[in-house]
PDB file of C-alpha atoms in Angstrom:
ATOM      1  CA  MET N  21     114.776  81.137 105.592  1.00 40.00           C
ATOM      2  CA  ARG N  22     114.938  81.760 101.920  1.00 45.00           C
ATOM      3  CA  SER N  23     111.381  80.698 101.375  1.00 44.00           C
ATOM      4  CA  LYS N  24     110.284  82.922 104.277  1.00 44.00           C
ATOM      5  CA  SER N  25     111.985  85.939 103.031  1.00 45.00           C
ATOM      6  CA  LEU N  26     110.292  85.442  99.473  1.00 44.00           C
ATOM      7  CA  LYS N  27     106.975  85.022 101.144  1.00 46.00           C
ATOM      8  CA  GLU N  28     107.455  88.287 102.948  1.00 47.00           C
ATOM      9  CA  GLN N  29     108.262  90.000  99.697  1.00 59.00           C
ATOM     10  CA  VAL N  30     104.894  89.075  98.169  1.00 79.00           C
ATOM     11  CA  ILE N  31     103.316  92.226  96.676  1.00 88.00           C
ATOM     12  CA  TRP N  32      99.669  92.861  95.657  1.00 92.00           C
ATOM     13  CA  TYR N  33     100.114  95.453  93.197  1.00 93.00           C
ATOM     14  CA  ASP N  34      96.508  96.782  93.135  1.00 90.00           C
ATOM     15  CA  ARG N  35      97.115  97.704  96.837  1.00 90.00           C
ATOM     16  CA  TYR N  36      99.565 100.063  98.238  1.00 92.00           C
ATOM     17  CA  ARG N  37     100.210 101.039 101.891  1.00 92.00           C
ATOM     18  CA  LEU N  38     101.995 104.260 102.506  1.00 93.00           C
ATOM     19  CA  SER N  39     105.094 104.161 104.822  1.00 92.00           C
ATOM     20  CA  LEU N  40     105.155 106.702 107.720  1.00 94.00           C
ATOM     21  CA  LEU N  41     107.600 108.897 105.692  1.00 95.00           C
ATOM     22  CA  GLU N  42     105.275 108.834 102.585  1.00 94.00           C
ATOM     23  CA  LEU N  43     102.292 109.664 104.821  1.00 95.00           C
ATOM     24  CA  LEU N  44     104.130 112.691 106.339  1.00 95.00           C
ATOM     25  CA  ILE N  45     105.281 113.880 102.996  1.00 95.00           C
ATOM     26  CA  ALA N  46     101.703 113.617 101.591  1.00 95.00           C
ATOM     27  CA  LEU N  47     100.273 115.500 104.474  1.00 95.00           C
ATOM     28  CA  GLY N  48     103.001 117.994 104.052  1.00 95.00           C
ATOM     29  CA  LYS N  49     102.027 118.387 100.366  1.00 94.00           C
ATOM     30  CA  GLY N  50      98.354 118.787 101.222  1.00 94.00           C
ATOM     31  CA  ALA N  51      99.093 121.443 103.886  1.00 95.00           C
ATOM     32  CA  ALA N  52     101.351 123.288 101.372  1.00 94.00           C
ATOM     33  CA  ALA N  53      98.693 123.277  98.781  1.00 93.00           C
ATOM     34  CA  CYS N  54      96.151 124.652 101.261  1.00 94.00           C
ATOM     35  CA  ALA N  55      98.570 127.342 102.228  1.00 93.00           C
ATOM     36  CA  LEU N  56      99.148 128.296  98.521  1.00 92.00           C
ATOM     37  CA  LEU N  57      95.408 128.364  97.734  1.00 92.00           C
ATOM     38  CA  SER N  58      94.473 130.260 100.889  1.00 91.00           C
ATOM     39  CA  TYR N  59      97.204 132.917 100.356  1.00 90.00           C
ATOM     40  CA  THR N  60      96.688 133.383  96.601  1.00 89.00           C
ATOM     41  CA  PHE N  61      92.797 133.647  96.745  1.00 90.00           C
ATOM     42  CA  TYR N  62      92.068 134.972 100.171  1.00 88.00           C
ATOM     43  CA  ARG N  63      95.184 136.023 102.096  1.00 87.00           C
ATOM     44  CA  SER N  64      93.606 134.904 105.195  1.00 86.00           C
ATOM     45  CA  ARG N  65      94.825 132.445 108.064  1.00 89.00           C
ATOM     46  CA  LYS N  66      91.173 131.802 108.766  1.00 90.00           C
ATOM     47  CA  ALA N  67      90.789 130.527 105.224  1.00 90.00           C
ATOM     48  CA  PHE N  68      93.921 128.368 105.573  1.00 92.00           C
ATOM     49  CA  LEU N  69      92.627 126.846 108.840  1.00 93.00           C
ATOM     50  CA  MET N  70      89.248 126.212 107.179  1.00 92.00           C
ATOM     51  CA  MET N  71      90.996 124.469 104.074  1.00 92.00           C
ATOM     52  CA  LEU N  72      93.417 122.533 106.280  1.00 92.00           C
ATOM     53  CA  PRO N  73      91.249 119.552 106.893  1.00 93.00           C
ATOM     54  CA  PHE N  74      91.222 118.868 103.223  1.00 93.00           C
ATOM     55  CA  ALA N  75      95.026 118.084 103.350  1.00 93.00           C
ATOM     56  CA  LEU N  76      93.838 114.815 104.869  1.00 93.00           C
ATOM     57  CA  LEU N  77      92.668 113.814 101.355  1.00 93.00           C
ATOM     58  CA  MET N  78      96.149 114.112 100.000  1.00 94.00           C
ATOM     59  CA  PRO N  79      97.417 110.673 101.411  1.00 95.00           C
ATOM     60  CA  PHE N  80      94.558 108.948  99.522  1.00 94.00           C
ATOM     61  CA  TYR N  81      95.688 110.638  96.256  1.00 92.00           C
ATOM     62  CA  GLU N  82      99.374 110.044  96.919  1.00 94.00           C
ATOM     63  CA  ARG N  83      98.626 106.310  97.667  1.00 94.00           C
ATOM     64  CA  ARG N  84      96.812 105.883  94.446  1.00 93.00           C
ATOM     65  CA  ARG N  85      99.474 107.889  92.497  1.00 91.00           C
ATOM     66  CA  LEU N  86     102.306 105.639  93.959  1.00 94.00           C
ATOM     67  CA  ARG N  87     100.228 102.460  93.345  1.00 94.00           C
ATOM     68  CA  ASP N  88      99.762 103.320  89.636  1.00 90.00           C
ATOM     69  CA  GLU N  89     103.562 104.431  89.367  1.00 91.00           C
ATOM     70  CA  ARG N  90     104.593 100.927  90.763  1.00 94.00           C
ATOM     71  CA  LYS N  91     102.246  99.179  88.378  1.00 91.00           C
ATOM     72  CA  ARG N  92     103.766 101.128  85.460  1.00 88.00           C
ATOM     73  CA  ARG N  93     107.325 100.177  86.413  1.00 91.00           C
ATOM     74  CA  LEU N  94     106.219  96.591  86.757  1.00 92.00           C
ATOM     75  CA  SER N  95     104.638  96.787  83.311  1.00 87.00           C
ATOM     76  CA  GLU N  96     107.805  98.289  81.668  1.00 86.00           C
ATOM     77  CA  GLN N  97     109.965  95.629  83.371  1.00 90.00           C
ATOM     78  CA  PHE N  98     107.612  92.859  82.409  1.00 89.00           C
ATOM     79  CA  LYS N  99     107.894  93.966  78.681  1.00 84.00           C
ATOM     80  CA  GLU N 100     111.762  93.763  78.934  1.00 85.00           C
ATOM     81  CA  SER N 101     111.381  90.291  80.687  1.00 87.00           C
ATOM     82  CA  MET N 102     109.324  89.072  77.674  1.00 83.00           C
ATOM     83  CA  VAL N 103     112.214  90.102  75.301  1.00 82.00           C
ATOM     84  CA  ILE N 104     114.683  88.132  77.417  1.00 86.00           C
ATOM     85  CA  LEU N 105     112.473  85.145  77.821  1.00 83.00           C
ATOM     86  CA  ALA N 106     111.732  84.875  74.053  1.00 80.00           C
ATOM     87  CA  SER N 107     115.470  85.050  73.459  1.00 82.00           C
ATOM     88  CA  SER N 108     116.185  82.295  75.902  1.00 82.00           C
ATOM     89  CA  LEU N 109     113.338  80.043  74.389  1.00 78.00           C
ATOM     90  CA  SER N 110     114.743  80.647  70.927  1.00 78.00           C
ATOM     91  CA  ALA N 111     118.158  79.432  72.214  1.00 80.00           C
ATOM     92  CA  GLY N 112     116.551  76.102  73.065  1.00 78.00           C
ATOM     93  CA  TYR N 113     116.083  76.507  76.802  1.00 80.00           C
ATOM     94  CA  SER N 114     113.104  74.710  78.434  1.00 79.00           C
ATOM     95  CA  ILE N 115     110.696  77.125  79.851  1.00 76.00           C
ATOM     96  CA  GLU N 116     111.791  76.420  83.468  1.00 78.00           C
ATOM     97  CA  ASN N 117     115.524  77.016  82.492  1.00 84.00           C
ATOM     98  CA  ALA N 118     114.466  79.960  80.469  1.00 83.00           C
ATOM     99  CA  LEU N 119     112.770  81.515  83.556  1.00 84.00           C
ATOM    100  CA  VAL N 120     115.944  80.983  85.568  1.00 85.00           C
ATOM    101  CA  THR N 121     118.138  82.503  82.964  1.00 87.00           C
ATOM    102  CA  SER N 122     115.794  85.444  82.518  1.00 87.00           C
ATOM    103  CA  LYS N 123     115.925  86.073  86.311  1.00 88.00           C
ATOM    104  CA  GLN N 124     119.676  86.314  86.202  1.00 88.00           C
ATOM    105  CA  GLU N 125     119.599  88.820  83.255  1.00 89.00           C
ATOM    106  CA  LEU N 126     116.800  90.871  84.793  1.00 90.00           C
ATOM    107  CA  ALA N 127     118.769  91.219  88.101  1.00 89.00           C
ATOM    108  CA  VAL N 128     121.712  92.535  86.081  1.00 89.00           C
ATOM    109  CA  LEU N 129     119.546  94.827  83.950  1.00 88.00           C
ATOM    110  CA  TYR N 130     117.285  96.288  86.842  1.00 91.00           C
ATOM    111  CA  GLY N 131     119.014  95.140  90.110  1.00 89.00           C
ATOM    112  CA  GLU N 132     118.253  92.233  92.291  1.00 87.00           C
ATOM    113  CA  HIS N 133     115.727  94.155  94.392  1.00 88.00           C
ATOM    114  CA  SER N 134     113.805  95.439  91.203  1.00 91.00           C
ATOM    115  CA  LEU N 135     110.110  94.347  91.072  1.00 93.00           C
ATOM    116  CA  ILE N 136     110.339  92.065  88.043  1.00 92.00           C
ATOM    117  CA  ALA N 137     113.703  90.429  89.307  1.00 91.00           C
ATOM    118  CA  ARG N 138     112.000  89.627  92.779  1.00 92.00           C
ATOM    119  CA  GLU N 139     109.021  88.082  90.995  1.00 92.00           C
ATOM    120  CA  PHE N 140     111.173  85.937  88.733  1.00 91.00           C
ATOM    121  CA  ALA N 141     113.206  84.953  91.581  1.00 90.00           C
ATOM    122  CA  SER N 142     110.002  83.974  93.463  1.00 90.00           C
ATOM    123  CA  ILE N 143     108.834  81.999  90.521  1.00 90.00           C
ATOM    124  CA  THR N 144     112.128  79.973  89.965  1.00 89.00           C
ATOM    125  CA  GLN N 145     112.253  79.257  93.810  1.00 90.00           C
ATOM    126  CA  GLN N 146     108.781  77.926  93.719  1.00 90.00           C
ATOM    127  CA  ILE N 147     109.637  75.780  90.715  1.00 87.00           C
ATOM    128  CA  ARG N 148     112.624  74.412  92.662  1.00 87.00           C
ATOM    129  CA  VAL N 149     110.480  73.194  95.419  1.00 89.00           C
ATOM    130  CA  ASN N 150     108.247  71.422  92.828  1.00 86.00           C
ATOM    131  CA  ARG N 151     105.360  73.834  92.540  1.00 87.00           C
ATOM    132  CA  PRO N 152     104.069  73.647  89.034  1.00 86.00           C
ATOM    133  CA  ALA N 153     105.375  76.624  86.927  1.00 84.00           C
ATOM    134  CA  GLU N 154     101.764  77.464  85.753  1.00 86.00           C
ATOM    135  CA  GLN N 155     100.739  77.921  89.308  1.00 89.00           C
ATOM    136  CA  ALA N 156     103.620  80.269  90.057  1.00 90.00           C
ATOM    137  CA  LEU N 157     102.856  82.334  87.035  1.00 90.00           C
ATOM    138  CA  GLU N 158      99.021  82.302  87.879  1.00 91.00           C
ATOM    139  CA  ASP N 159      99.754  83.648  91.417  1.00 93.00           C
ATOM    140  CA  PHE N 160     101.955  86.340  89.987  1.00 93.00           C
ATOM    141  CA  ALA N 161      99.414  87.258  87.319  1.00 92.00           C
ATOM    142  CA  LEU N 162      96.718  87.525  89.960  1.00 92.00           C
ATOM    143  CA  ARG N 163      98.709  89.793  92.198  1.00 93.00           C
ATOM    144  CA  SER N 164     100.076  91.965  89.437  1.00 91.00           C
ATOM    145  CA  GLY N 165      96.664  93.238  88.272  1.00 89.00           C
ATOM    146  CA  LEU N 166      98.066  93.480  84.645  1.00 89.00           C
ATOM    147  CA  GLU N 167      96.141  92.102  81.701  1.00 87.00           C
ATOM    148  CA  ASP N 168      99.461  91.261  79.855  1.00 86.00           C
ATOM    149  CA  VAL N 169     100.756  89.157  82.725  1.00 89.00           C
ATOM    150  CA  ARG N 170      97.365  87.483  83.038  1.00 90.00           C
ATOM    151  CA  ASN N 171      97.247  86.641  79.391  1.00 87.00           C
ATOM    152  CA  PHE N 172     100.824  85.121  79.492  1.00 86.00           C
ATOM    153  CA  ALA N 173      99.997  82.950  82.502  1.00 88.00           C
ATOM    154  CA  GLU N 174      96.799  81.875  80.757  1.00 87.00           C
ATOM    155  CA  VAL N 175      98.571  80.868  77.506  1.00 85.00           C
ATOM    156  CA  PHE N 176     101.228  79.118  79.500  1.00 83.00           C
ATOM    157  CA  ALA N 177      98.706  77.005  81.418  1.00 84.00           C
ATOM    158  CA  VAL N 178      96.877  76.022  78.266  1.00 83.00           C
ATOM    159  CA  ALA N 179      99.995  75.161  76.428  1.00 78.00           C
ATOM    160  CA  LYS N 180     101.341  73.147  79.362  1.00 77.00           C
ATOM    161  CA  ARG N 181      98.009  71.074  79.498  1.00 77.00           C
ATOM    162  CA  SER N 182      97.760  70.714  75.682  1.00 76.00           C
ATOM    163  CA  GLY N 183     101.172  69.106  75.501  1.00 68.00           C
ATOM    164  CA  GLY N 184     102.188  70.820  72.389  1.00 64.00           C
ATOM    165  CA  ASP N 185     105.465  72.552  71.486  1.00 69.00           C
ATOM    166  CA  LEU N 186     105.644  74.564  74.666  1.00 70.00           C
ATOM    167  CA  SER N 187     108.850  76.467  73.868  1.00 71.00           C
ATOM    168  CA  ALA N 188     107.511  77.650  70.468  1.00 76.00           C
ATOM    169  CA  ILE N 189     104.197  78.556  71.867  1.00 77.00           C
ATOM    170  CA  MET N 190     105.661  80.542  74.706  1.00 73.00           C
ATOM    171  CA  ARG N 191     108.210  82.235  72.374  1.00 76.00           C
ATOM    172  CA  HIS N 192     105.524  83.395  70.073  1.00 79.00           C
ATOM    173  CA  THR N 193     103.205  84.569  73.010  1.00 78.00           C
ATOM    174  CA  ALA N 194     106.195  86.355  74.558  1.00 76.00           C
ATOM    175  CA  GLU N 195     106.757  88.197  71.268  1.00 78.00           C
ATOM    176  CA  VAL N 196     103.158  89.239  70.841  1.00 82.00           C
ATOM    177  CA  ILE N 197     102.891  90.365  74.364  1.00 80.00           C
ATOM    178  CA  ARG N 198     106.074  92.426  74.036  1.00 76.00           C
ATOM    179  CA  ASP N 199     104.918  94.023  70.736  1.00 80.00           C
ATOM    180  CA  LYS N 200     101.442  94.897  72.255  1.00 79.00           C
ATOM    181  CA  MET N 201     103.115  96.433  75.404  1.00 76.00           C
ATOM    182  CA  GLN N 202     105.429  98.474  73.071  1.00 77.00           C
ATOM    183  CA  VAL N 203     102.318 100.026  71.195  1.00 80.00           C
ATOM    184  CA  LYS N 204     100.863 100.749  74.705  1.00 75.00           C
ATOM    185  CA  GLU N 205     104.048 102.647  75.746  1.00 74.00           C
ATOM    186  CA  GLU N 206     103.906 104.635  72.494  1.00 75.00           C
ATOM    187  CA  ILE N 207     100.285 105.624  73.065  1.00 73.00           C
ATOM    188  CA  ARG N 208     101.042 106.671  76.689  1.00 72.00           C
ATOM    189  CA  ALA N 209     103.950 108.760  75.352  1.00 73.00           C
ATOM    190  CA  MET N 210     101.787 110.756  72.804  1.00 71.00           C
ATOM    191  CA  PRO N 211     100.152 113.183  75.455  1.00 72.00           C
ATOM    192  CA  ALA N 212     103.594 113.706  77.350  1.00 72.00           C
ATOM    193  CA  ALA N 213     104.078 117.168  75.746  1.00 75.00           C
ATOM    194  CA  SER N 214     100.519 118.231  76.617  1.00 77.00           C
ATOM    195  CA  GLN N 215     100.938 116.951  80.198  1.00 78.00           C
ATOM    196  CA  PHE N 216     104.135 119.069  80.534  1.00 82.00           C
ATOM    197  CA  GLU N 217     102.238 121.988  79.125  1.00 82.00           C
ATOM    198  CA  GLN N 218      99.380 121.386  81.559  1.00 84.00           C
ATOM    199  CA  LYS N 219     101.877 121.513  84.551  1.00 84.00           C
ATOM    200  CA  ILE N 220     103.144 124.905  83.344  1.00 87.00           C
ATOM    201  CA  MET N 221      99.553 126.276  82.901  1.00 87.00           C
ATOM    202  CA  ASN N 222      98.709 124.991  86.504  1.00 87.00           C
ATOM    203  CA  GLY N 223     101.299 127.394  87.913  1.00 88.00           C
ATOM    204  CA  ILE N 224     100.516 130.401  85.691  1.00 88.00           C
ATOM    205  CA  PRO N 225      97.617 131.811  87.857  1.00 87.00           C
ATOM    206  CA  PHE N 226      99.864 131.858  90.896  1.00 89.00           C
ATOM    207  CA  PHE N 227     102.753 133.482  89.032  1.00 89.00           C
ATOM    208  CA  LEU N 228     100.412 136.207  87.680  1.00 87.00           C
ATOM    209  CA  VAL N 229      99.016 137.032  91.141  1.00 85.00           C
ATOM    210  CA  PHE N 230     102.534 137.095  92.808  1.00 86.00           C
ATOM    211  CA  TYR N 231     103.986 139.156  89.896  1.00 86.00           C
ATOM    212  CA  ILE N 232     101.118 141.742  89.920  1.00 86.00           C
ATOM    213  CA  GLU N 233     101.215 142.010  93.728  1.00 82.00           C
ATOM    214  CA  GLY N 234     105.012 142.259  93.696  1.00 82.00           C
ATOM    215  CA  SER N 235     105.033 145.067  91.000  1.00 84.00           C
ATOM    216  CA  SER N 236     101.973 146.868  92.260  1.00 82.00           C
ATOM    217  CA  PRO N 237     101.414 146.378  95.957  1.00 83.00           C
ATOM    218  CA  GLY N 238      97.797 146.723  97.020  1.00 79.00           C
ATOM    219  CA  PHE N 239      96.492 145.995  93.618  1.00 82.00           C
ATOM    220  CA  PHE N 240      94.305 143.206  94.919  1.00 81.00           C
ATOM    221  CA  ASP N 241      93.309 144.796  98.100  1.00 81.00           C
ATOM    222  CA  GLN N 242      89.620 145.164  96.929  1.00 81.00           C
ATOM    223  CA  MET N 243      89.523 141.539  96.046  1.00 83.00           C
ATOM    224  CA  TYR N 244      90.562 140.407  99.535  1.00 84.00           C
ATOM    225  CA  GLY N 245      89.005 143.110 101.598  1.00 80.00           C
ATOM    226  CA  THR N 246      85.425 143.103 100.419  1.00 84.00           C
ATOM    227  CA  ASN N 247      82.575 140.586 100.276  1.00 86.00           C
ATOM    228  CA  LEU N 248      82.053 140.929  96.600  1.00 88.00           C
ATOM    229  CA  GLY N 249      85.927 140.441  96.069  1.00 87.00           C
ATOM    230  CA  ARG N 250      85.925 137.229  98.195  1.00 87.00           C
ATOM    231  CA  VAL N 251      82.960 135.849  96.110  1.00 90.00           C
ATOM    232  CA  LEU N 252      84.909 136.487  92.922  1.00 90.00           C
ATOM    233  CA  MET N 253      88.060 134.995  94.245  1.00 89.00           C
ATOM    234  CA  SER N 254      86.041 131.928  95.367  1.00 91.00           C
ATOM    235  CA  SER N 255      84.690 131.572  91.961  1.00 92.00           C
ATOM    236  CA  CYS N 256      88.092 131.886  90.449  1.00 91.00           C
ATOM    237  CA  MET N 257      89.523 129.213  92.773  1.00 92.00           C
ATOM    238  CA  ALA N 258      86.454 126.867  91.983  1.00 93.00           C
ATOM    239  CA  ALA N 259      87.132 127.480  88.237  1.00 92.00           C
ATOM    240  CA  TYR N 260      90.774 126.703  88.682  1.00 91.00           C
ATOM    241  CA  LEU N 261      90.239 123.497  90.663  1.00 91.00           C
ATOM    242  CA  THR N 262      87.662 122.491  88.111  1.00 92.00           C
ATOM    243  CA  ALA N 263      90.133 123.098  85.224  1.00 89.00           C
ATOM    244  CA  LEU N 264      92.679 120.896  87.131  1.00 88.00           C
ATOM    245  CA  VAL N 265      90.291 118.007  87.313  1.00 88.00           C
ATOM    246  CA  VAL N 266      89.082 118.367  83.672  1.00 88.00           C
ATOM    247  CA  ALA N 267      92.570 118.522  82.368  1.00 84.00           C
ATOM    248  CA  LYS N 268      93.601 115.502  84.295  1.00 81.00           C
ATOM    249  CA  LYS N 269      90.635 113.471  82.961  1.00 81.00           C
ATOM    250  CA  ILE N 270      91.361 114.492  79.335  1.00 80.00           C
ATOM    251  CA  LEU N 271      95.155 113.752  79.476  1.00 74.00           C
ATOM    252  CA  ASP N 272      94.757 110.366  81.361  1.00 72.00           C
ATOM    253  CA  ILE N 273      94.509 108.035  78.455  1.00 65.00           C
ATOM    254  CA  GLU N 274      93.370 104.504  79.355  1.00 61.00           C
ATOM    255  CA  VAL N 275      95.112 101.860  77.245  1.00 55.00           C
TER     256      VAL N 275
END
């Protein structure tokens, strides 16, 4: 039963399937975005109904966002697992015993149901049933989609075959990977302030429209009631959406 439960928990991190609740939330977000855009730029129910089919694109965006968020969590937790694993190896544990010890500490640090704790539990379970540790790590690396996990598994497999000082090699590898991932996190944190500013800027056009309309009712009537006004508002919406895409491209730093 234990082996079956671990098998059921296997996750391919490059894939993500929305739950029913997540799907409904994504569709709700898409519909809300369509409603906001149609009200701000057109004040027309017809425009809202014409935009509504685009809400179906939101689940695809949400699936990608949640997938990337899960991989980011796994990456952060894997970095901490390298710190714990390196400490265990420095204390003289074999790599197999170090994995078991690391699993226990990770369960305390992140919880038994965290991504990395479940992966280490799966690896140690496979080792107990006499599956080679390098195969278990290779399977994890393949499913993770993370370069650092793949590098760790490759170094472990080579060190295992070479017959050298496995503990010393893996301790050094774990320390190098940990330092590399720390640098990556620092690079990702650099545009955090700009990303926050961008989120504020995204809402400013709506704030201005609502503020002016609230303080001066009828100010935008010409923009919503004439053909020229609709063309201008359509141009403004196109410029706004283009700015969103460009800003996201600029601030999404690949490390």
